mmCIF file of C-alpha atoms in Angstrom:
data_model
loop_
_atom_site.group_PDB
_atom_site.id
_atom_site.type_symbol
_atom_site.label_atom_id
_atom_site.label_comp_id
_atom_site.label_asym_id
_atom_site.label_seq_id
_atom_site.Cartn_x
_atom_site.Cartn_y
_atom_site.Cartn_z
ATOM 1 C CA UNK A 1 -29.518 16.362 -22.502
ATOM 2 C CA UNK A 2 -31.628 13.266 -21.991
ATOM 3 C CA UNK A 3 -33.100 12.252 -18.665
ATOM 4 C CA UNK A 4 -30.572 9.403 -18.369
ATOM 5 C CA UNK A 5 -27.660 11.792 -18.988
ATOM 6 C CA UNK A 6 -29.003 14.105 -16.297
ATOM 7 C CA UNK A 7 -29.314 11.240 -13.802
ATOM 8 C CA UNK A 8 -25.758 10.067 -14.506
ATOM 9 C CA UNK A 9 -24.499 13.626 -14.093
ATOM 10 C CA UNK A 10 -26.375 14.006 -10.791
ATOM 11 C CA UNK A 11 -24.926 10.717 -9.549
ATOM 12 C CA UNK A 12 -21.378 11.831 -10.377
ATOM 13 C CA UNK A 13 -21.930 15.082 -8.491
ATOM 14 C CA UNK A 14 -23.429 13.287 -5.478
ATOM 15 C CA UNK A 15 -20.732 10.600 -5.332
ATOM 16 C CA UNK A 16 -18.352 12.510 -2.994
ATOM 17 C CA UNK A 17 -21.219 12.898 -0.528
ATOM 18 C CA UNK A 18 -21.696 9.129 -0.480
ATOM 19 C CA UNK A 19 -17.986 8.721 0.216
ATOM 20 C CA UNK A 20 -18.297 11.158 3.109
ATOM 21 C CA UNK A 21 -21.252 9.195 4.495
ATOM 22 C CA UNK A 22 -19.294 5.960 4.153
ATOM 23 C CA UNK A 23 -16.320 7.457 6.012
ATOM 24 C CA UNK A 24 -18.606 8.583 8.818
ATOM 25 C CA UNK A 25 -20.205 5.140 8.991
ATOM 26 C CA UNK A 26 -16.837 3.346 9.118
ATOM 27 C CA UNK A 27 -15.615 5.771 11.790
ATOM 28 C CA UNK A 28 -18.684 4.962 13.911
ATOM 29 C CA UNK A 29 -18.243 1.203 13.413
ATOM 30 C CA UNK A 30 -14.613 1.441 14.520
ATOM 31 C CA UNK A 31 -15.596 3.416 17.604
ATOM 32 C CA UNK A 32 -18.138 0.758 18.531
ATOM 33 C CA UNK A 33 -15.617 -2.000 17.893
ATOM 34 C CA UNK A 34 -13.214 -0.385 20.369
ATOM 35 C CA UNK A 35 -15.974 -0.293 22.998
ATOM 36 C CA UNK A 36 -16.926 -3.984 22.728
ATOM 37 C CA UNK A 37 -16.351 -6.270 25.679
ATOM 38 C CA UNK A 38 -13.899 -9.161 25.486
ATOM 39 C CA UNK A 39 -16.831 -11.579 25.325
ATOM 40 C CA UNK A 40 -18.356 -9.716 22.367
ATOM 41 C CA UNK A 41 -15.010 -9.659 20.559
ATOM 42 C CA UNK A 42 -14.626 -13.380 21.202
ATOM 43 C CA UNK A 43 -18.082 -13.931 19.673
ATOM 44 C CA UNK A 44 -17.007 -12.284 16.411
ATOM 45 C CA UNK A 45 -13.622 -13.992 16.469
ATOM 46 C CA UNK A 46 -11.161 -11.148 16.960
ATOM 47 C CA UNK A 47 -8.795 -10.220 19.759
ATOM 48 C CA UNK A 48 -8.715 -6.977 21.733
ATOM 49 C CA UNK A 49 -5.444 -6.070 19.966
ATOM 50 C CA UNK A 50 -7.014 -6.582 16.525
ATOM 51 C CA UNK A 51 -10.043 -4.502 17.515
ATOM 52 C CA UNK A 52 -7.896 -1.646 18.786
ATOM 53 C CA UNK A 53 -5.651 -1.759 15.716
ATOM 54 C CA UNK A 54 -8.747 -1.453 13.492
ATOM 55 C CA UNK A 55 -10.210 1.309 15.678
ATOM 56 C CA UNK A 56 -7.001 3.365 15.382
ATOM 57 C CA UNK A 57 -7.066 3.392 11.572
ATOM 58 C CA UNK A 58 -7.692 6.888 10.179
ATOM 59 C CA UNK A 59 -11.230 7.637 8.999
ATOM 60 C CA UNK A 60 -10.121 8.044 5.386
ATOM 61 C CA UNK A 61 -8.565 4.548 5.348
ATOM 62 C CA UNK A 62 -11.639 2.632 4.186
ATOM 63 C CA UNK A 63 -11.949 -1.118 3.655
ATOM 64 C CA UNK A 64 -11.760 -2.224 0.023
ATOM 65 C CA UNK A 65 -15.212 -3.852 0.039
#
């Protein structure tokens, strides 16, 4: 096995961990979004209802991008 093959293999094995870290990060962002004041939400251009709807999404429901 070449060094490149080993690196690709390691990346494939580590990939689920990155997904877990991304889920945790999105969960934290949604929690913070729910805690924002109305003025902060207005600054980013979303309503309280939109913020709460996003915050209630399950942690495994990740954005496409």
